[in-house]
PDB file of C-alpha atoms in Angstrom:
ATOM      1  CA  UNK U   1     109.840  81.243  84.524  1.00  0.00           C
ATOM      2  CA  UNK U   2     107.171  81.828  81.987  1.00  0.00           C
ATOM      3  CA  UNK U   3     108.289  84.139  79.040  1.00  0.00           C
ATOM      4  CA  UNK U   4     105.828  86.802  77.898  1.00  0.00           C
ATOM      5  CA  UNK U   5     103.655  85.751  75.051  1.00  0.00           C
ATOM      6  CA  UNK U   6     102.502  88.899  73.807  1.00  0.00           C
ATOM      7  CA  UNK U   7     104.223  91.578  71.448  1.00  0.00           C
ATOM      8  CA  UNK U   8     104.816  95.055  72.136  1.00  0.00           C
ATOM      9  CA  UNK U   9     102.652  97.037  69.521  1.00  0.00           C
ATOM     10  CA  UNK U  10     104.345 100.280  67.681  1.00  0.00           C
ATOM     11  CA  UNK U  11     102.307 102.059  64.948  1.00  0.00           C
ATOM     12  CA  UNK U  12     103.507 104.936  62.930  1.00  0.00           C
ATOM     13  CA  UNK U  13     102.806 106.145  59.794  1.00  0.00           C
ATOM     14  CA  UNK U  14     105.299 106.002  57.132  1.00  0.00           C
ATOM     15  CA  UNK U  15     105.414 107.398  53.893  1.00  0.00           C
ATOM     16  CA  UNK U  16     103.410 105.139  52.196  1.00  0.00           C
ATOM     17  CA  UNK U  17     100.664 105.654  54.803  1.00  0.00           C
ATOM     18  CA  UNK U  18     101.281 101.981  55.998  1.00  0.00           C
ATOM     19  CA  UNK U  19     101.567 101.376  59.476  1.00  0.00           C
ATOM     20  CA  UNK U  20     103.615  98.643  61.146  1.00  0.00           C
ATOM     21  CA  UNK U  21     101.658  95.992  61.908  1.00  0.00           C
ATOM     22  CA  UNK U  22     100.741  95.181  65.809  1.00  0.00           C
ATOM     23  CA  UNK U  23     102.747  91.983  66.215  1.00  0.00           C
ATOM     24  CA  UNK U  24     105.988  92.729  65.980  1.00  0.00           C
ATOM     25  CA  UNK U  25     108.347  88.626  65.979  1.00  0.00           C
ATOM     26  CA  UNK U  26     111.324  90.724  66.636  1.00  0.00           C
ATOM     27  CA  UNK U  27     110.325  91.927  69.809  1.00  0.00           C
ATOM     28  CA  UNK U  28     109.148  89.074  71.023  1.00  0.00           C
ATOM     29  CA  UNK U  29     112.343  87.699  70.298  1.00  0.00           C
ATOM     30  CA  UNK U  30     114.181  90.319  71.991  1.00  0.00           C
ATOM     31  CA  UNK U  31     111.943  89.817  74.920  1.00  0.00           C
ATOM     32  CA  UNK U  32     112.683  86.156  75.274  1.00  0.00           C
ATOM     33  CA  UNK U  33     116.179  86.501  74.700  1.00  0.00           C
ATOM     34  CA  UNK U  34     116.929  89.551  77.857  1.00  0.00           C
ATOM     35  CA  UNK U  35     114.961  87.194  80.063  1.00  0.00           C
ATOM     36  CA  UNK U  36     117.224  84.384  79.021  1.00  0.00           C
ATOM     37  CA  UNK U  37     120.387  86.520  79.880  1.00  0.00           C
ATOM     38  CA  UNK U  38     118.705  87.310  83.456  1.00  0.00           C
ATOM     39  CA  UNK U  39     117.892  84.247  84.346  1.00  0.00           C
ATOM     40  CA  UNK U  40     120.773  84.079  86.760  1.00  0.00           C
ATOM     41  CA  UNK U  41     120.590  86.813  88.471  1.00  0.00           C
ATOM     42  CA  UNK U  42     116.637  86.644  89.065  1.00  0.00           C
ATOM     43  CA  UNK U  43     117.515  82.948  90.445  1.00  0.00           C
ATOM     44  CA  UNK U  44     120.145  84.451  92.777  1.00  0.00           C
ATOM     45  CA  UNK U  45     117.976  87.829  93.583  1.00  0.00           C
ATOM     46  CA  UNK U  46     114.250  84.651  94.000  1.00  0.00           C
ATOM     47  CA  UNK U  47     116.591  83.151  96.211  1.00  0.00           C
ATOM     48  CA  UNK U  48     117.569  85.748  98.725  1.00  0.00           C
ATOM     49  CA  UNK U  49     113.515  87.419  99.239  1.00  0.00           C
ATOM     50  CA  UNK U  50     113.012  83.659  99.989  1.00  0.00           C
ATOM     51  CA  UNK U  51     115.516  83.303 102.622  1.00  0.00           C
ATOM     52  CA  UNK U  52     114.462  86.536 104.300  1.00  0.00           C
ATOM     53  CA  UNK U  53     110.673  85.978 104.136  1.00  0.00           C
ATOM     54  CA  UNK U  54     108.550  89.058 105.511  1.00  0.00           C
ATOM     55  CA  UNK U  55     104.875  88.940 106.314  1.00  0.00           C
ATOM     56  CA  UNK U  56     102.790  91.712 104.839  1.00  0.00           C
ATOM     57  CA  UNK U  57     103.503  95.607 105.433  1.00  0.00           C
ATOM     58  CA  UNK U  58     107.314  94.272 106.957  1.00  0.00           C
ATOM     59  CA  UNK U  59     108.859  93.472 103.363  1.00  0.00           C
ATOM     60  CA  UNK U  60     111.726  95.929 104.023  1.00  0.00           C
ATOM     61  CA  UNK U  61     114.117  93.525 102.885  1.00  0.00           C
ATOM     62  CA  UNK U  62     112.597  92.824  99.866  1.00  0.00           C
ATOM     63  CA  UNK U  63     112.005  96.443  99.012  1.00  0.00           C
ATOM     64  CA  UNK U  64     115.405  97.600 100.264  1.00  0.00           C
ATOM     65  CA  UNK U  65     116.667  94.681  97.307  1.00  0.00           C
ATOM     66  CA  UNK U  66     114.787  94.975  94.819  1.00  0.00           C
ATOM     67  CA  UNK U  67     114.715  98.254  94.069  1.00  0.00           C
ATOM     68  CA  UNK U  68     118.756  98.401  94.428  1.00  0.00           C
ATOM     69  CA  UNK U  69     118.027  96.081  91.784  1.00  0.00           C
ATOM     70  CA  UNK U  70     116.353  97.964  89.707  1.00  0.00           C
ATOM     71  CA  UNK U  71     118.566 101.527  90.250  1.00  0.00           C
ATOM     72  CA  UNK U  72     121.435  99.238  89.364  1.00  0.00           C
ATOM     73  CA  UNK U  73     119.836  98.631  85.622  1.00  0.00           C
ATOM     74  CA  UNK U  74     119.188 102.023  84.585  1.00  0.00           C
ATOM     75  CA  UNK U  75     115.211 102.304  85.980  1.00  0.00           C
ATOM     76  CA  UNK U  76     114.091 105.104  87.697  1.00  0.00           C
ATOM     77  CA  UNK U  77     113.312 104.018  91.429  1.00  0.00           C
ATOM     78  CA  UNK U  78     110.590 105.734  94.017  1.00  0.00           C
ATOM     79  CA  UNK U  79     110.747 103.764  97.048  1.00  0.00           C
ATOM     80  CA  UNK U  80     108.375 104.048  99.687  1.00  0.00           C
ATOM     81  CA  UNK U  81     105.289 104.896  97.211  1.00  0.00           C
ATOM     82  CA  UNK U  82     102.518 107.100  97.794  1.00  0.00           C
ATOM     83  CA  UNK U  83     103.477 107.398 101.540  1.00  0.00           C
ATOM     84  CA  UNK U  84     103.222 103.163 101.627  1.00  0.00           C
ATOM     85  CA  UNK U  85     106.775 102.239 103.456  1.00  0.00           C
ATOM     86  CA  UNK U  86     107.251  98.576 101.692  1.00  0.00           C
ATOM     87  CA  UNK U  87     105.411 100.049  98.510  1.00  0.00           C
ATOM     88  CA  UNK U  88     107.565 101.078  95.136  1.00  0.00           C
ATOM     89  CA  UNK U  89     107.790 102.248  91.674  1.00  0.00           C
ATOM     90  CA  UNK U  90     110.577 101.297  89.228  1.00  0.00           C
ATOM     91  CA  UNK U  91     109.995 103.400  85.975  1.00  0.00           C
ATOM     92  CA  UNK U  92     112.078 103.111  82.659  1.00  0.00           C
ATOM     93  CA  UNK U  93     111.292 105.607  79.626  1.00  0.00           C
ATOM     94  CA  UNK U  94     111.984 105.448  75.855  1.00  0.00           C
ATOM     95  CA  UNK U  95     111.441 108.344  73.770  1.00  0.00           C
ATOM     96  CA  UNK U  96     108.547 110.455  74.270  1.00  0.00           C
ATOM     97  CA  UNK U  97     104.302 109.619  73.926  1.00  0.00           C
ATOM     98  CA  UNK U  98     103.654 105.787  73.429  1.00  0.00           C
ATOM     99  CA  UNK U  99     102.116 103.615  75.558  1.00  0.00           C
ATOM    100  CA  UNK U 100     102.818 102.739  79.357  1.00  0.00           C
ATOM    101  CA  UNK U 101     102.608  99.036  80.279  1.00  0.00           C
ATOM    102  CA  UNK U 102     102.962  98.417  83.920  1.00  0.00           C
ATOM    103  CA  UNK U 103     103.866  95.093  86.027  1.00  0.00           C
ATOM    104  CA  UNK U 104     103.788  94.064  89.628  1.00  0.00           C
ATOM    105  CA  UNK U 105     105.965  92.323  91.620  1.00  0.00           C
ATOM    106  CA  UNK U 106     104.338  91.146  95.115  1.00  0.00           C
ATOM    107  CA  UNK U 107     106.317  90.762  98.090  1.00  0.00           C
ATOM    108  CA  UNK U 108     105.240  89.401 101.495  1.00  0.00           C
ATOM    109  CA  UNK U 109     104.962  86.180 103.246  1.00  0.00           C
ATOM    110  CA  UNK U 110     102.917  83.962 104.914  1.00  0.00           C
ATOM    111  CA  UNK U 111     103.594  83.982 108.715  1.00  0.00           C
ATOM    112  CA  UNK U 112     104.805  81.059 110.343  1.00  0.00           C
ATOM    113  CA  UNK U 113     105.395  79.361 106.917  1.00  0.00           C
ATOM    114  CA  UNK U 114     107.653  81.830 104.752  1.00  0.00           C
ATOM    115  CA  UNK U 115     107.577  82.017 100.643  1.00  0.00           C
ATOM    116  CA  UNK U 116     104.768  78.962 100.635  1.00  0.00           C
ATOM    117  CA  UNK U 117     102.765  81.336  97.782  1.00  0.00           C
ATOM    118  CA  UNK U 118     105.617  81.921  95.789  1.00  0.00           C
ATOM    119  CA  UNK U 119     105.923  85.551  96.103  1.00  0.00           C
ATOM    120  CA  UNK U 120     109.794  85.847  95.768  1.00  0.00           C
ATOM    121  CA  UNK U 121     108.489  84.277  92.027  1.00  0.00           C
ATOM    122  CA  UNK U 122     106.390  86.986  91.550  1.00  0.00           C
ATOM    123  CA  UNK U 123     108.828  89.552  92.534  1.00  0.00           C
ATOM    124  CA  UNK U 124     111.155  88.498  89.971  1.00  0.00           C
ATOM    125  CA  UNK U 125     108.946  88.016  87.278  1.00  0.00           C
ATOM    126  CA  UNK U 126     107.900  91.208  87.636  1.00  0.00           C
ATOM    127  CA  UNK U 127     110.912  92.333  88.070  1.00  0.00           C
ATOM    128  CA  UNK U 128     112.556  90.165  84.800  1.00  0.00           C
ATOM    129  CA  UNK U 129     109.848  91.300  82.465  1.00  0.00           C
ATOM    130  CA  UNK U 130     109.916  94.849  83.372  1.00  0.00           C
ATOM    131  CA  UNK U 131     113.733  95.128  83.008  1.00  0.00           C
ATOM    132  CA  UNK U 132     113.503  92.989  79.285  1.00  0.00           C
ATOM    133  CA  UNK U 133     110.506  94.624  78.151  1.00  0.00           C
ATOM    134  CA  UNK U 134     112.508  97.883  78.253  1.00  0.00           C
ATOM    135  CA  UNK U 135     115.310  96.693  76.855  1.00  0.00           C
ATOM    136  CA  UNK U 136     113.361  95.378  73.740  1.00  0.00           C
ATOM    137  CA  UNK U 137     111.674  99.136  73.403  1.00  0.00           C
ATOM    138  CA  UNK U 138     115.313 100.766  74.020  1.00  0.00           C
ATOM    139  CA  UNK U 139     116.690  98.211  71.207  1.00  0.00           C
ATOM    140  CA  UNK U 140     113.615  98.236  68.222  1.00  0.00           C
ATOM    141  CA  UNK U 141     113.273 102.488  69.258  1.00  0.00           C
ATOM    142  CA  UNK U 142     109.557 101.848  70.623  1.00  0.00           C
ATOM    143  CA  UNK U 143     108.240 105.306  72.503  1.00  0.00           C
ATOM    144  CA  UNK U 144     106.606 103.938  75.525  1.00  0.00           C
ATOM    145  CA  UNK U 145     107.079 103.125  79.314  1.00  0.00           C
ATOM    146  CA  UNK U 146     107.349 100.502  81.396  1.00  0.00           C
ATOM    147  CA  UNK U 147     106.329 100.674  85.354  1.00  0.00           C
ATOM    148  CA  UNK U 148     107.172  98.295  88.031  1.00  0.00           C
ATOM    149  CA  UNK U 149     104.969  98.376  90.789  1.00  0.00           C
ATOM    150  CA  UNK U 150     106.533  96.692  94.252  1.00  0.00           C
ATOM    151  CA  UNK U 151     103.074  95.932  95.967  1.00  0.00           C
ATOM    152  CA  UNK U 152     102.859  95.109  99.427  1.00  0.00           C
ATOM    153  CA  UNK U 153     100.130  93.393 101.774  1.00  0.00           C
ATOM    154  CA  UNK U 154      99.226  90.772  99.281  1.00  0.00           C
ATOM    155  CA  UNK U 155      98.234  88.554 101.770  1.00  0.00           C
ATOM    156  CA  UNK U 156      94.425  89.237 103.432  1.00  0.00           C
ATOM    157  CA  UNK U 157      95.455  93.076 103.694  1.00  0.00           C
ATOM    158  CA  UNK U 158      94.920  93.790 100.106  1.00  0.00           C
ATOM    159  CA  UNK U 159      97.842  96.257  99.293  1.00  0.00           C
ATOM    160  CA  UNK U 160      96.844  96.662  95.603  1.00  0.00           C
ATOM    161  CA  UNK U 161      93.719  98.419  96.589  1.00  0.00           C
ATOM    162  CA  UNK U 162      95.383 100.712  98.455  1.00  0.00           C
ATOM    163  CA  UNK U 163      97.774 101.678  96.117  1.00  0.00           C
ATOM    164  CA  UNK U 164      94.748 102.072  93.205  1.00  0.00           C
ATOM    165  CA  UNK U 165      92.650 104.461  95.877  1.00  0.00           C
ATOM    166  CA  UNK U 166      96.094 106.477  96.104  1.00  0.00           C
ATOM    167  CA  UNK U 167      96.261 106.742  92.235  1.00  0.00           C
ATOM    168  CA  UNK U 168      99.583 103.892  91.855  1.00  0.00           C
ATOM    169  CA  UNK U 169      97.170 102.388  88.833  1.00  0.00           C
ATOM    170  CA  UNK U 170      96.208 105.760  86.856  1.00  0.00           C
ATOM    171  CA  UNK U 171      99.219 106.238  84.096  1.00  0.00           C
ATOM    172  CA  UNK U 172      99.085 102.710  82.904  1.00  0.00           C
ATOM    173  CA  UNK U 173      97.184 101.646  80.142  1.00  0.00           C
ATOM    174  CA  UNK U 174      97.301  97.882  81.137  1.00  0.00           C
ATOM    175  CA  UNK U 175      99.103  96.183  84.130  1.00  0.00           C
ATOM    176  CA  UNK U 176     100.214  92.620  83.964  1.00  0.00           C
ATOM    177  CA  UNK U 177     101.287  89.920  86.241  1.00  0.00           C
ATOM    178  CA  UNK U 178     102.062  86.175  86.410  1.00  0.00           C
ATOM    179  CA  UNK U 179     101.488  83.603  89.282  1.00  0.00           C
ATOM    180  CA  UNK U 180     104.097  80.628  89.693  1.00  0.00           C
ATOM    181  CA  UNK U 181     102.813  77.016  88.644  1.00  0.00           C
ATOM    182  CA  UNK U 182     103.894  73.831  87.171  1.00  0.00           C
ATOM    183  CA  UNK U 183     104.355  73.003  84.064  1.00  0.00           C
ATOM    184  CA  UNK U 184     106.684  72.799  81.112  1.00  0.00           C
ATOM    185  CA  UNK U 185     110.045  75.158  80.554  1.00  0.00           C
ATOM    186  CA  UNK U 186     108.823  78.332  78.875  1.00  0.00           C
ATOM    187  CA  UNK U 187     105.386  77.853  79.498  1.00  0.00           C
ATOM    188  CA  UNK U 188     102.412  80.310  80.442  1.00  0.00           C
ATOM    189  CA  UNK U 189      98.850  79.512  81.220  1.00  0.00           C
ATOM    190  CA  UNK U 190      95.990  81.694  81.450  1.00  0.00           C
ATOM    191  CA  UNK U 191      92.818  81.366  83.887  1.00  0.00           C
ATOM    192  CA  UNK U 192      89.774  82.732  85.436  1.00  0.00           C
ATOM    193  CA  UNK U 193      90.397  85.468  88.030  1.00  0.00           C
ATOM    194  CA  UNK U 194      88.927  85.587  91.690  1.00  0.00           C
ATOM    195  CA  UNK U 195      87.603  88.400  93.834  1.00  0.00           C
ATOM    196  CA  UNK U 196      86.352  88.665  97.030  1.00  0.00           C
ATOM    197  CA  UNK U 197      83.400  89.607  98.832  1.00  0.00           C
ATOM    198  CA  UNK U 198      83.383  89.204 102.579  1.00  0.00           C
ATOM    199  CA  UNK U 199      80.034  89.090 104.869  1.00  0.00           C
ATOM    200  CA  UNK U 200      79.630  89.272 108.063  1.00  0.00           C
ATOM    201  CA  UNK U 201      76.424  87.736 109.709  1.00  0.00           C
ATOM    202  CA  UNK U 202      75.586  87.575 113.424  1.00  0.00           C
ATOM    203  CA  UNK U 203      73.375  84.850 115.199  1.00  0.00           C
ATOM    204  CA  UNK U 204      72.012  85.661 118.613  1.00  0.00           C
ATOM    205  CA  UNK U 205      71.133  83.148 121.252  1.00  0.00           C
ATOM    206  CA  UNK U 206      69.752  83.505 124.267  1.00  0.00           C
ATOM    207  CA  UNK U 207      71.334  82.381 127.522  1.00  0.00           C
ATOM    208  CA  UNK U 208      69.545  80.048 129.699  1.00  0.00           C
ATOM    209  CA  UNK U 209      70.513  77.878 133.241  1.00  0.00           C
ATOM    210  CA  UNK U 210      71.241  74.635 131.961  1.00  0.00           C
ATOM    211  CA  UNK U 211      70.437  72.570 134.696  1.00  0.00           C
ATOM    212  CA  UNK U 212      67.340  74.545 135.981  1.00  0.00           C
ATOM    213  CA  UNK U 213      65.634  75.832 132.655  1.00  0.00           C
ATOM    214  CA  UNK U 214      67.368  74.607 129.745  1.00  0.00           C
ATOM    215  CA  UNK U 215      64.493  74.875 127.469  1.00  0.00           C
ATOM    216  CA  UNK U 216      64.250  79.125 128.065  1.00  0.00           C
ATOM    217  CA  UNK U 217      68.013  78.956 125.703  1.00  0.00           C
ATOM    218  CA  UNK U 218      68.256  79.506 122.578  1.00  0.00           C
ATOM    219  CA  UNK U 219      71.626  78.780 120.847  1.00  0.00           C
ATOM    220  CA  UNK U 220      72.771  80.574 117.742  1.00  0.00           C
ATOM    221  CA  UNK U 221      74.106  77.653 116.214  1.00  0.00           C
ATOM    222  CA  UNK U 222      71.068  75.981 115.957  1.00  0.00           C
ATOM    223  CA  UNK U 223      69.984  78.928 113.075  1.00  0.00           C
ATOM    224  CA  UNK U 224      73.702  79.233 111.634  1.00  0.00           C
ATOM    225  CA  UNK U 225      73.701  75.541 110.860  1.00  0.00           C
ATOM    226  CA  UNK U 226      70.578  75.031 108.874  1.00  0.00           C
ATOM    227  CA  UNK U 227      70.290  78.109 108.055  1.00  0.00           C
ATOM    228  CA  UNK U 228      73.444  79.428 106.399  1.00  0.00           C
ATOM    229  CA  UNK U 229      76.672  76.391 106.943  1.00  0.00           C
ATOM    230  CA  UNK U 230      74.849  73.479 105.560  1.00  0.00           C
ATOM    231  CA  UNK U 231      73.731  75.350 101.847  1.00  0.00           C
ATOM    232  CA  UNK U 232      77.108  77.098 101.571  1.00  0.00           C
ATOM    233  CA  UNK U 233      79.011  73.247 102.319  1.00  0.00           C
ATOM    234  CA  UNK U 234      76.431  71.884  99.308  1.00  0.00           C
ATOM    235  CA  UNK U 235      77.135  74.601  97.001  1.00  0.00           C
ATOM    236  CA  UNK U 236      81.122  74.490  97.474  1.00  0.00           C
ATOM    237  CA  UNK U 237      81.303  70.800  96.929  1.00  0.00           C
ATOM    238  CA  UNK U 238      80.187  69.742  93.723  1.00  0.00           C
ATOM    239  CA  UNK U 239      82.664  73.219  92.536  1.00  0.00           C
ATOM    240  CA  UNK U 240      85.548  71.705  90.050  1.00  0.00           C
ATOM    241  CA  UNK U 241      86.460  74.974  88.724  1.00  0.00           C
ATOM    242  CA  UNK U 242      87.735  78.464  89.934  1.00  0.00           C
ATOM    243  CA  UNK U 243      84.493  80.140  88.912  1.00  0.00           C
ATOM    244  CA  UNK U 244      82.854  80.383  92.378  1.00  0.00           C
ATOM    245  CA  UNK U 245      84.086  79.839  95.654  1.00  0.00           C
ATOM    246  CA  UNK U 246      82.475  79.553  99.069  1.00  0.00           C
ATOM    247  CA  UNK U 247      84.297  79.777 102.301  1.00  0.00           C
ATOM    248  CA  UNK U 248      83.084  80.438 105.701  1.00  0.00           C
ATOM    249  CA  UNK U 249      84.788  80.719 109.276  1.00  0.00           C
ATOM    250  CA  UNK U 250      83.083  80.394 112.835  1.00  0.00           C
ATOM    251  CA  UNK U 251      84.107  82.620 114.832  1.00  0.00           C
ATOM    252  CA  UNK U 252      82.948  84.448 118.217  1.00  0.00           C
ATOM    253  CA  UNK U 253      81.029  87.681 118.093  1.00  0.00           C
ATOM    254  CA  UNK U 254      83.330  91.247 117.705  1.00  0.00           C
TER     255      UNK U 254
END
């Protein structure tokens, strides 16, 4: 699983007036080293959210284990967030003031096909860099907190947004998550990021006997087509890059 690449930052003054300076090699190196001594049991913890795949608002497996996982290593565990029932917070504290970094660890499934995204890999990473993170600010004495989000609804119901509106996002000064990919052992890749903006649009025929007056119909395809599905297949094509993408679904009127 990809390591964190980044340092935790700690700046106080000392006597001299110095401060320490914001990368810190030693806790990046303590970092790498608890996820290293995890490995195992995130394998064995990936491998069990996987068996028991859950499509999204029903992970109550996967919140039922993974915060027992998280209780079990010393975090402090709110299950159920913000009235969400597959929705939690795992929270670990050193010291007092500092900063608070949060992660997420997404949970559900796709139906009919099971852990095909990868989210029992983004459980656990969540999950293994929350728990080492905290470890290497309990070991170098850095004030700060770490907060493990369990996010449900990943999948076309857009938990995350829910949890922002009920205020999930608001103590943490920057959240961070990873998505599983190929690559080399130890490896980490950053990329553009996607949002989406859905539209609606309605096309209205007109119904017509088709044997005895045909030409009095008028079908809505006949604007969609030309209109709106022929650009939007023209403009998607030539895209080699995640920087824009256009999708588009027939469907009947609602």
């Amino acid at each position: 699983m990809p390591y964190p690449t980044s340092a935790i930052t700690h700046s106080h003054k000392s006597g001299s007036g110095d401060s320490e300076p914001p990368f810190r090699p030693d806790v990046v190196k303590s970092i790498e080293d608890e996820m290293e001594s995890l490995s195992d049991e995130l394998r064995d913890l990936s491998l069990k959210i996987h068996d028991h795949p859950e499509i999204m608002w029903e992970e109550k497996y996967a919140h039922d284990t993974l915060t027992a996982f998280m209780r079990d290593r010393g975090f402090d565990v709110t299950p159920h967030y913000l009235g969400m029932e597959t929705a939690w917070r795992a929270a670990f504290e050193v010291g007092k003031g500092g900063r608070t970094v949060g992660f997420q660890s997404e949970m559900d499934a796709l139906p009919g096909i099971g852990h095909a995204c990868g989210h029992n890999l983004i459980a656990i990473i969540g999950v293994g860099c929350a728990i080492a993170v905290a470890r290497a600010m309990k070991k170098h004495d850095i004030a700060g907190k770490v907060v493990l989000l369990g996010t449900p609804a990943e999948e076309a119901c857009q938990g995350k947004l829910d949890l922002i509106d009920a205020g999930g996002y608001k103590e943490m000064d920057a959240c961070l998550m990873a998505h599983p990919s190929a690559g080399p052992p130890c490896s980490a890749g950053t990329g553009s990021s996607l949002a989406v903006q859905r539209l609606t649009i309605q096309y209205f025929g007109h119904t017509a006997h088709a044997a005895g007056a045909p030409w009095d119909g008028q079908n809505a395809l006949d604007a969609h087509f030309p209109l709106a599905w022929n650009p939007l297949e023209r403009r998607s094509s030539p895209l080699t890059e995640f920087t824009e993408l256009l999708k588009g679904v027939i469907g009947p009127q609602t």
